[in-house]
Amino acid sequence: MNGDACIRHRIEVEFDGAPFAGWQRQDGALSVQQVLEEAGEQLSGGKTHCYGAGRTDAGVHAIAMTAHIDLAKPMDSWAVMNALNALSRPHPVAVLRAEPVDDRFHARFSCVERRYLYRLIQRRAPLALDAGRLWQVSHSLDIGLMQKAADHLVGHHDFTTFRSVHCQSKSPVKSITEITVSEDGPEIIVRLRARSFLHNQVRSIVGTLERVGAGRWEPGAVKEALDAQDRSRCGPVAPAHGLYFEKAVYEPAG
């Protein structure tokens, strides 16, 4: 917290990742965190910190990113939500809800599960309405084969193959709870659940699954790539604009 006068609010944030260098504040590039902290400082008149459940990369979107923001003066949640939205304009960031929380709540460290979804579309015509929202492929994908390949990645594994060389995590070992591949007309949605993910892990997985769906890889080749623990064995990294932070999960309060 920022001192005894600070009030912590849990917020849920929707954003279009296209104009941002990611969630986390950084020098020389605009971030979602920076937009919310600057809005909070205008609102409360004091130094403001805002932390999110995930550190999304440049271009990645969010449907409901949980965050917390510490404000230097007390305000009711309705006013916090409306004021942050007004002060964040014209940036594509929307606070969907806000509520006061105990300062023991931390959007990142209290989170027990993170959920992402990735959107692909099988289509040759250009996207007039959804450009920058999905990964467009011009060929058909077999979601049954993609699911078989995805099943090899569920569980507790060393994900070195699916980890960016720039990843700062201390260990490549992660546990993926679930990966599902579903189809809605020409659109394919890949959903992933885990306590946490490595840098570029989701996009690396989806890019590899796309190769399976396109018939370029056999499903079993994904297990071989995983077992190799070798980044060079990974498929292409899927583009950021198809990825969405869907939800953060927390233990019930009390």
PDB file of C-alpha atoms in Angstrom:
ATOM      1  CA  MET A   1       0.000   0.000   0.000  1.00  0.00           C
ATOM      2  CA  ASN A   2       0.980   3.628  -0.326  1.00  0.00           C
ATOM      3  CA  GLY A   3       0.591   4.510   3.328  1.00  0.00           C
ATOM      4  CA  ASP A   4      -2.197   4.320   5.844  1.00  0.00           C
ATOM      5  CA  ALA A   5      -4.567   6.534   3.829  1.00  0.00           C
ATOM      6  CA  CYS A   6      -4.536   4.293   0.761  1.00  0.00           C
ATOM      7  CA  ILE A   7      -7.538   2.232  -0.173  1.00  0.00           C
ATOM      8  CA  ARG A   8      -7.089  -0.866  -2.318  1.00  0.00           C
ATOM      9  CA  HIS A   9      -9.656  -1.676  -4.986  1.00  0.00           C
ATOM     10  CA  ARG A  10      -9.903  -4.888  -6.972  1.00  0.00           C
ATOM     11  CA  ILE A  11     -10.812  -4.066 -10.561  1.00  0.00           C
ATOM     12  CA  GLU A  12     -11.543  -6.054 -13.710  1.00  0.00           C
ATOM     13  CA  VAL A  13     -10.123  -4.564 -16.868  1.00  0.00           C
ATOM     14  CA  GLU A  14     -10.888  -5.107 -20.541  1.00  0.00           C
ATOM     15  CA  PHE A  15      -8.422  -3.793 -23.091  1.00  0.00           C
ATOM     16  CA  ASP A  16      -7.405  -3.884 -26.724  1.00  0.00           C
ATOM     17  CA  GLY A  17      -3.715  -4.710 -26.701  1.00  0.00           C
ATOM     18  CA  ALA A  18      -2.933  -3.292 -30.159  1.00  0.00           C
ATOM     19  CA  PRO A  19      -1.565   0.132 -29.070  1.00  0.00           C
ATOM     20  CA  PHE A  20       0.231  -1.141 -25.969  1.00  0.00           C
ATOM     21  CA  ALA A  21       3.664  -2.610 -25.306  1.00  0.00           C
ATOM     22  CA  GLY A  22       1.957  -5.036 -22.921  1.00  0.00           C
ATOM     23  CA  TRP A  23       0.504  -4.781 -19.430  1.00  0.00           C
ATOM     24  CA  GLN A  24       3.641  -3.873 -17.516  1.00  0.00           C
ATOM     25  CA  ARG A  25       4.957  -0.310 -17.297  1.00  0.00           C
ATOM     26  CA  GLN A  26       8.210   0.215 -19.209  1.00  0.00           C
ATOM     27  CA  ASP A  27      10.394   3.081 -20.373  1.00  0.00           C
ATOM     28  CA  GLY A  28       9.676   4.580 -23.761  1.00  0.00           C
ATOM     29  CA  ALA A  29       6.501   2.626 -24.542  1.00  0.00           C
ATOM     30  CA  LEU A  30       2.875   2.899 -23.468  1.00  0.00           C
ATOM     31  CA  SER A  31       1.480   0.118 -21.248  1.00  0.00           C
ATOM     32  CA  VAL A  32      -1.927  -0.653 -19.766  1.00  0.00           C
ATOM     33  CA  GLN A  33      -0.477  -0.369 -16.257  1.00  0.00           C
ATOM     34  CA  GLN A  34       0.787   3.141 -17.030  1.00  0.00           C
ATOM     35  CA  VAL A  35      -2.625   4.274 -18.306  1.00  0.00           C
ATOM     36  CA  LEU A  36      -4.392   3.040 -15.150  1.00  0.00           C
ATOM     37  CA  GLU A  37      -1.774   4.407 -12.755  1.00  0.00           C
ATOM     38  CA  GLU A  38      -1.846   7.836 -14.382  1.00  0.00           C
ATOM     39  CA  ALA A  39      -5.650   7.813 -14.251  1.00  0.00           C
ATOM     40  CA  GLY A  40      -5.496   6.814 -10.578  1.00  0.00           C
ATOM     41  CA  GLU A  41      -3.085   9.628  -9.780  1.00  0.00           C
ATOM     42  CA  GLN A  42      -5.368  12.174 -11.415  1.00  0.00           C
ATOM     43  CA  LEU A  43      -8.276  10.728  -9.467  1.00  0.00           C
ATOM     44  CA  SER A  44      -6.717  10.541  -6.014  1.00  0.00           C
ATOM     45  CA  GLY A  45      -4.095  13.257  -6.142  1.00  0.00           C
ATOM     46  CA  GLY A  46      -1.363  10.918  -4.892  1.00  0.00           C
ATOM     47  CA  LYS A  47       1.050   8.264  -6.074  1.00  0.00           C
ATOM     48  CA  THR A  48      -0.842   5.235  -7.373  1.00  0.00           C
ATOM     49  CA  HIS A  49       0.217   1.643  -7.980  1.00  0.00           C
ATOM     50  CA  CYS A  50      -1.744  -0.846 -10.066  1.00  0.00           C
ATOM     51  CA  TYR A  51      -0.830  -4.536 -10.397  1.00  0.00           C
ATOM     52  CA  GLY A  52      -2.383  -7.061 -12.747  1.00  0.00           C
ATOM     53  CA  ALA A  53      -2.866 -10.818 -12.530  1.00  0.00           C
ATOM     54  CA  GLY A  54      -0.785 -11.329 -15.663  1.00  0.00           C
ATOM     55  CA  ARG A  55       1.961  -9.598 -17.593  1.00  0.00           C
ATOM     56  CA  THR A  56       0.611  -9.743 -21.113  1.00  0.00           C
ATOM     57  CA  ASP A  57       2.908  -9.121 -24.082  1.00  0.00           C
ATOM     58  CA  ALA A  58       2.611  -6.351 -26.647  1.00  0.00           C
ATOM     59  CA  GLY A  59      -0.530  -6.738 -28.730  1.00  0.00           C
ATOM     60  CA  VAL A  60      -2.270  -9.223 -26.405  1.00  0.00           C
ATOM     61  CA  HIS A  61      -5.856  -8.362 -25.409  1.00  0.00           C
ATOM     62  CA  ALA A  62      -7.828  -8.911 -22.202  1.00  0.00           C
ATOM     63  CA  ILE A  63     -11.457  -9.850 -21.686  1.00  0.00           C
ATOM     64  CA  ALA A  64     -11.273  -9.573 -17.894  1.00  0.00           C
ATOM     65  CA  MET A  65      -7.847  -8.912 -16.413  1.00  0.00           C
ATOM     66  CA  THR A  66      -8.067  -8.740 -12.625  1.00  0.00           C
ATOM     67  CA  ALA A  67      -5.928  -6.004 -11.112  1.00  0.00           C
ATOM     68  CA  HIS A  68      -5.724  -4.033  -7.905  1.00  0.00           C
ATOM     69  CA  ILE A  69      -5.138  -0.330  -7.591  1.00  0.00           C
ATOM     70  CA  ASP A  70      -4.170   1.611  -4.459  1.00  0.00           C
ATOM     71  CA  LEU A  71      -5.728   5.068  -4.262  1.00  0.00           C
ATOM     72  CA  ALA A  72      -4.591   7.842  -1.949  1.00  0.00           C
ATOM     73  CA  LYS A  73      -8.096   8.818  -0.864  1.00  0.00           C
ATOM     74  CA  PRO A  74     -11.260   6.831  -0.061  1.00  0.00           C
ATOM     75  CA  MET A  75     -13.914   6.577  -2.776  1.00  0.00           C
ATOM     76  CA  ASP A  76     -16.839   4.264  -3.358  1.00  0.00           C
ATOM     77  CA  SER A  77     -16.389   1.577  -6.001  1.00  0.00           C
ATOM     78  CA  TRP A  78     -18.930   3.012  -8.438  1.00  0.00           C
ATOM     79  CA  ALA A  79     -17.068   6.317  -8.475  1.00  0.00           C
ATOM     80  CA  VAL A  80     -13.716   4.539  -8.853  1.00  0.00           C
ATOM     81  CA  MET A  81     -14.924   2.573 -11.882  1.00  0.00           C
ATOM     82  CA  ASN A  82     -16.491   5.570 -13.614  1.00  0.00           C
ATOM     83  CA  ALA A  83     -13.603   7.909 -12.871  1.00  0.00           C
ATOM     84  CA  LEU A  84     -10.918   5.481 -14.062  1.00  0.00           C
ATOM     85  CA  ASN A  85     -12.855   4.958 -17.286  1.00  0.00           C
ATOM     86  CA  ALA A  86     -13.228   8.684 -17.859  1.00  0.00           C
ATOM     87  CA  LEU A  87      -9.578   9.406 -17.099  1.00  0.00           C
ATOM     88  CA  SER A  88      -8.270   6.522 -19.229  1.00  0.00           C
ATOM     89  CA  ARG A  89      -9.746   7.969 -22.412  1.00  0.00           C
ATOM     90  CA  PRO A  90      -9.012   7.825 -25.311  1.00  0.00           C
ATOM     91  CA  HIS A  91      -7.024   4.648 -24.682  1.00  0.00           C
ATOM     92  CA  PRO A  92      -8.874   1.353 -25.356  1.00  0.00           C
ATOM     93  CA  VAL A  93      -9.066   0.372 -21.673  1.00  0.00           C
ATOM     94  CA  ALA A  94     -12.303  -0.242 -19.765  1.00  0.00           C
ATOM     95  CA  VAL A  95     -12.741  -0.942 -16.048  1.00  0.00           C
ATOM     96  CA  LEU A  96     -15.701  -3.312 -15.907  1.00  0.00           C
ATOM     97  CA  ARG A  97     -16.139  -3.355 -12.121  1.00  0.00           C
ATOM     98  CA  ALA A  98     -14.428  -2.295  -8.913  1.00  0.00           C
ATOM     99  CA  GLU A  99     -14.682  -3.260  -5.261  1.00  0.00           C
ATOM    100  CA  PRO A 100     -12.697  -2.404  -2.106  1.00  0.00           C
ATOM    101  CA  VAL A 101     -10.521  -5.239  -0.806  1.00  0.00           C
ATOM    102  CA  ASP A 102      -8.268  -5.941   2.128  1.00  0.00           C
ATOM    103  CA  ASP A 103      -4.653  -4.986   1.501  1.00  0.00           C
ATOM    104  CA  ARG A 104      -3.720  -8.672   1.809  1.00  0.00           C
ATOM    105  CA  PHE A 105      -5.271  -9.200  -1.611  1.00  0.00           C
ATOM    106  CA  HIS A 106      -2.731  -9.001  -4.439  1.00  0.00           C
ATOM    107  CA  ALA A 107      -3.921  -9.395  -8.017  1.00  0.00           C
ATOM    108  CA  ARG A 108      -0.773 -11.257  -9.054  1.00  0.00           C
ATOM    109  CA  PHE A 109       0.343 -13.192  -5.985  1.00  0.00           C
ATOM    110  CA  SER A 110      -3.131 -14.166  -4.729  1.00  0.00           C
ATOM    111  CA  CYS A 111      -4.116 -15.603  -8.125  1.00  0.00           C
ATOM    112  CA  VAL A 112      -4.463 -19.412  -8.180  1.00  0.00           C
ATOM    113  CA  GLU A 113      -5.315 -19.882 -11.859  1.00  0.00           C
ATOM    114  CA  ARG A 114      -4.982 -17.913 -15.076  1.00  0.00           C
ATOM    115  CA  ARG A 115      -7.076 -18.595 -18.154  1.00  0.00           C
ATOM    116  CA  TYR A 116      -6.223 -17.601 -21.701  1.00  0.00           C
ATOM    117  CA  LEU A 117      -7.974 -18.128 -24.986  1.00  0.00           C
ATOM    118  CA  TYR A 118      -6.604 -17.940 -28.485  1.00  0.00           C
ATOM    119  CA  ARG A 119      -8.744 -17.226 -31.560  1.00  0.00           C
ATOM    120  CA  LEU A 120      -7.946 -18.487 -35.053  1.00  0.00           C
ATOM    121  CA  ILE A 121     -10.081 -18.227 -38.165  1.00  0.00           C
ATOM    122  CA  GLN A 122      -9.999 -20.398 -41.290  1.00  0.00           C
ATOM    123  CA  ARG A 123     -10.738 -17.922 -44.069  1.00  0.00           C
ATOM    124  CA  ARG A 124      -9.236 -16.703 -47.338  1.00  0.00           C
ATOM    125  CA  ALA A 125     -11.083 -13.375 -47.554  1.00  0.00           C
ATOM    126  CA  PRO A 126      -9.562 -10.533 -45.530  1.00  0.00           C
ATOM    127  CA  LEU A 127     -11.097  -9.655 -42.171  1.00  0.00           C
ATOM    128  CA  ALA A 128     -13.110  -6.456 -42.436  1.00  0.00           C
ATOM    129  CA  LEU A 129     -14.523  -6.477 -38.894  1.00  0.00           C
ATOM    130  CA  ASP A 130     -12.107  -8.601 -36.870  1.00  0.00           C
ATOM    131  CA  ALA A 131      -8.734  -7.526 -38.228  1.00  0.00           C
ATOM    132  CA  GLY A 132      -6.234  -7.541 -35.385  1.00  0.00           C
ATOM    133  CA  ARG A 133      -8.465  -9.774 -33.263  1.00  0.00           C
ATOM    134  CA  LEU A 134      -7.787 -13.258 -34.649  1.00  0.00           C
ATOM    135  CA  TRP A 135      -5.002 -15.188 -36.351  1.00  0.00           C
ATOM    136  CA  GLN A 136      -6.210 -15.741 -39.888  1.00  0.00           C
ATOM    137  CA  VAL A 137      -5.084 -18.878 -41.744  1.00  0.00           C
ATOM    138  CA  SER A 138      -6.132 -19.606 -45.313  1.00  0.00           C
ATOM    139  CA  HIS A 139      -6.192 -23.397 -44.928  1.00  0.00           C
ATOM    140  CA  SER A 140      -8.498 -25.772 -43.042  1.00  0.00           C
ATOM    141  CA  LEU A 141      -7.507 -27.059 -39.609  1.00  0.00           C
ATOM    142  CA  ASP A 142      -8.418 -30.424 -38.067  1.00  0.00           C
ATOM    143  CA  ILE A 143      -9.451 -29.660 -34.488  1.00  0.00           C
ATOM    144  CA  GLY A 144      -9.529 -33.361 -33.584  1.00  0.00           C
ATOM    145  CA  LEU A 145      -5.827 -33.677 -34.364  1.00  0.00           C
ATOM    146  CA  MET A 146      -5.127 -30.405 -32.568  1.00  0.00           C
ATOM    147  CA  GLN A 147      -6.871 -31.708 -29.436  1.00  0.00           C
ATOM    148  CA  LYS A 148      -4.901 -34.974 -29.527  1.00  0.00           C
ATOM    149  CA  ALA A 149      -1.694 -32.981 -29.724  1.00  0.00           C
ATOM    150  CA  ALA A 150      -2.810 -30.616 -26.948  1.00  0.00           C
ATOM    151  CA  ASP A 151      -3.510 -33.538 -24.617  1.00  0.00           C
ATOM    152  CA  HIS A 152       0.223 -34.323 -24.578  1.00  0.00           C
ATOM    153  CA  LEU A 153       0.871 -30.902 -23.019  1.00  0.00           C
ATOM    154  CA  VAL A 154      -1.599 -31.150 -20.140  1.00  0.00           C
ATOM    155  CA  GLY A 155       0.002 -31.889 -16.782  1.00  0.00           C
ATOM    156  CA  HIS A 156       3.287 -31.138 -15.028  1.00  0.00           C
ATOM    157  CA  HIS A 157       6.136 -30.804 -17.534  1.00  0.00           C
ATOM    158  CA  ASP A 158       9.380 -29.071 -18.378  1.00  0.00           C
ATOM    159  CA  PHE A 159       8.207 -26.605 -21.038  1.00  0.00           C
ATOM    160  CA  THR A 160      11.637 -25.443 -22.232  1.00  0.00           C
ATOM    161  CA  THR A 161      10.571 -26.165 -25.828  1.00  0.00           C
ATOM    162  CA  PHE A 162       7.603 -23.784 -25.482  1.00  0.00           C
ATOM    163  CA  ARG A 163       9.410 -21.047 -23.576  1.00  0.00           C
ATOM    164  CA  SER A 164      10.818 -17.813 -24.997  1.00  0.00           C
ATOM    165  CA  VAL A 165      14.589 -17.459 -24.802  1.00  0.00           C
ATOM    166  CA  HIS A 166      13.861 -14.138 -23.064  1.00  0.00           C
ATOM    167  CA  CYS A 167      11.731 -15.757 -20.331  1.00  0.00           C
ATOM    168  CA  GLN A 168      12.792 -14.644 -16.852  1.00  0.00           C
ATOM    169  CA  SER A 169      11.064 -17.433 -14.922  1.00  0.00           C
ATOM    170  CA  LYS A 170      13.430 -19.337 -12.642  1.00  0.00           C
ATOM    171  CA  SER A 171      12.133 -22.715 -13.819  1.00  0.00           C
ATOM    172  CA  PRO A 172      10.688 -24.019 -17.120  1.00  0.00           C
ATOM    173  CA  VAL A 173       8.509 -26.480 -15.187  1.00  0.00           C
ATOM    174  CA  LYS A 174       4.797 -25.639 -15.187  1.00  0.00           C
ATOM    175  CA  SER A 175       1.498 -27.457 -14.729  1.00  0.00           C
ATOM    176  CA  ILE A 176      -1.206 -26.956 -17.355  1.00  0.00           C
ATOM    177  CA  THR A 177      -4.618 -27.924 -15.997  1.00  0.00           C
ATOM    178  CA  GLU A 178      -6.515 -28.003 -19.281  1.00  0.00           C
ATOM    179  CA  ILE A 179      -6.247 -27.263 -23.004  1.00  0.00           C
ATOM    180  CA  THR A 180      -9.392 -27.429 -25.128  1.00  0.00           C
ATOM    181  CA  VAL A 181      -9.791 -26.878 -28.861  1.00  0.00           C
ATOM    182  CA  SER A 182     -13.284 -26.002 -30.093  1.00  0.00           C
ATOM    183  CA  GLU A 183     -14.834 -24.817 -33.328  1.00  0.00           C
ATOM    184  CA  ASP A 184     -17.531 -22.226 -34.030  1.00  0.00           C
ATOM    185  CA  GLY A 185     -18.075 -22.020 -37.767  1.00  0.00           C
ATOM    186  CA  PRO A 186     -14.786 -20.925 -39.340  1.00  0.00           C
ATOM    187  CA  GLU A 187     -13.400 -19.800 -35.957  1.00  0.00           C
ATOM    188  CA  ILE A 188     -11.290 -22.070 -33.743  1.00  0.00           C
ATOM    189  CA  ILE A 189     -10.786 -21.267 -30.068  1.00  0.00           C
ATOM    190  CA  VAL A 190      -7.994 -22.749 -27.960  1.00  0.00           C
ATOM    191  CA  ARG A 191      -8.470 -22.335 -24.201  1.00  0.00           C
ATOM    192  CA  LEU A 192      -5.712 -22.942 -21.651  1.00  0.00           C
ATOM    193  CA  ARG A 193      -5.792 -23.034 -17.851  1.00  0.00           C
ATOM    194  CA  ALA A 194      -2.824 -23.045 -15.467  1.00  0.00           C
ATOM    195  CA  ARG A 195      -1.657 -21.433 -12.267  1.00  0.00           C
ATOM    196  CA  SER A 196       0.925 -19.528 -14.293  1.00  0.00           C
ATOM    197  CA  PHE A 197       2.538 -19.540 -17.719  1.00  0.00           C
ATOM    198  CA  LEU A 198       6.009 -18.962 -19.105  1.00  0.00           C
ATOM    199  CA  HIS A 199       6.842 -16.084 -21.433  1.00  0.00           C
ATOM    200  CA  ASN A 200       5.374 -16.854 -24.893  1.00  0.00           C
ATOM    201  CA  GLN A 201       4.232 -20.302 -23.709  1.00  0.00           C
ATOM    202  CA  VAL A 202       0.629 -19.987 -24.883  1.00  0.00           C
ATOM    203  CA  ARG A 203       1.551 -18.538 -28.276  1.00  0.00           C
ATOM    204  CA  SER A 204       4.237 -21.182 -28.754  1.00  0.00           C
ATOM    205  CA  ILE A 205       1.744 -23.936 -27.968  1.00  0.00           C
ATOM    206  CA  VAL A 206      -0.918 -22.540 -30.299  1.00  0.00           C
ATOM    207  CA  GLY A 207       1.561 -22.062 -33.139  1.00  0.00           C
ATOM    208  CA  THR A 208       2.605 -25.696 -32.780  1.00  0.00           C
ATOM    209  CA  LEU A 209      -0.998 -26.922 -32.605  1.00  0.00           C
ATOM    210  CA  GLU A 210      -1.758 -25.019 -35.806  1.00  0.00           C
ATOM    211  CA  ARG A 211       0.930 -27.039 -37.588  1.00  0.00           C
ATOM    212  CA  VAL A 212      -0.777 -30.215 -36.395  1.00  0.00           C
ATOM    213  CA  GLY A 213      -4.196 -28.990 -37.511  1.00  0.00           C
ATOM    214  CA  ALA A 214      -2.784 -28.109 -40.919  1.00  0.00           C
ATOM    215  CA  GLY A 215      -1.403 -31.632 -41.320  1.00  0.00           C
ATOM    216  CA  ARG A 216       2.253 -30.580 -41.171  1.00  0.00           C
ATOM    217  CA  TRP A 217       2.917 -32.309 -37.818  1.00  0.00           C
ATOM    218  CA  GLU A 218       1.584 -35.544 -36.367  1.00  0.00           C
ATOM    219  CA  PRO A 219       0.059 -35.186 -32.880  1.00  0.00           C
ATOM    220  CA  GLY A 220       2.779 -37.413 -31.432  1.00  0.00           C
ATOM    221  CA  ALA A 221       5.436 -35.017 -32.711  1.00  0.00           C
ATOM    222  CA  VAL A 222       4.259 -32.497 -30.133  1.00  0.00           C
ATOM    223  CA  LYS A 223       5.114 -34.923 -27.320  1.00  0.00           C
ATOM    224  CA  GLU A 224       8.511 -35.518 -28.913  1.00  0.00           C
ATOM    225  CA  ALA A 225       9.112 -31.764 -29.063  1.00  0.00           C
ATOM    226  CA  LEU A 226       8.040 -31.380 -25.419  1.00  0.00           C
ATOM    227  CA  ASP A 227      10.303 -34.224 -24.281  1.00  0.00           C
ATOM    228  CA  ALA A 228      13.252 -32.784 -26.207  1.00  0.00           C
ATOM    229  CA  GLN A 229      13.295 -29.690 -23.931  1.00  0.00           C
ATOM    230  CA  ASP A 230      14.780 -27.798 -26.868  1.00  0.00           C
ATOM    231  CA  ARG A 231      13.417 -24.428 -28.029  1.00  0.00           C
ATOM    232  CA  SER A 232      14.457 -25.143 -31.620  1.00  0.00           C
ATOM    233  CA  ARG A 233      11.953 -28.031 -31.695  1.00  0.00           C
ATOM    234  CA  CYS A 234       8.979 -25.687 -31.172  1.00  0.00           C
ATOM    235  CA  GLY A 235       6.620 -24.763 -33.984  1.00  0.00           C
ATOM    236  CA  PRO A 236       6.132 -21.125 -35.024  1.00  0.00           C
ATOM    237  CA  VAL A 237       5.006 -18.659 -32.361  1.00  0.00           C
ATOM    238  CA  ALA A 238       1.408 -17.598 -32.997  1.00  0.00           C
ATOM    239  CA  PRO A 239       0.873 -13.837 -33.410  1.00  0.00           C
ATOM    240  CA  ALA A 240      -0.018 -11.808 -30.323  1.00  0.00           C
ATOM    241  CA  HIS A 241      -3.230 -10.329 -31.731  1.00  0.00           C
ATOM    242  CA  GLY A 242      -5.131 -13.627 -31.452  1.00  0.00           C
ATOM    243  CA  LEU A 243      -4.423 -14.027 -27.721  1.00  0.00           C
ATOM    244  CA  TYR A 244      -6.725 -12.910 -24.881  1.00  0.00           C
ATOM    245  CA  PHE A 245      -6.321 -12.982 -21.118  1.00  0.00           C
ATOM    246  CA  GLU A 246      -9.731 -14.423 -20.264  1.00  0.00           C
ATOM    247  CA  LYS A 247      -9.940 -14.706 -16.482  1.00  0.00           C
ATOM    248  CA  ALA A 248      -8.022 -14.795 -13.205  1.00  0.00           C
ATOM    249  CA  VAL A 249      -9.221 -17.159 -10.477  1.00  0.00           C
ATOM    250  CA  TYR A 250      -8.845 -16.583  -6.723  1.00  0.00           C
ATOM    251  CA  GLU A 251      -9.655 -18.525  -3.590  1.00  0.00           C
ATOM    252  CA  PRO A 252     -12.933 -17.397  -1.947  1.00  0.00           C
ATOM    253  CA  ALA A 253     -12.453 -14.649   0.623  1.00  0.00           C
ATOM    254  CA  GLY A 254     -12.807 -15.548   4.263  1.00  0.00           C
TER     255      GLY A 254
END
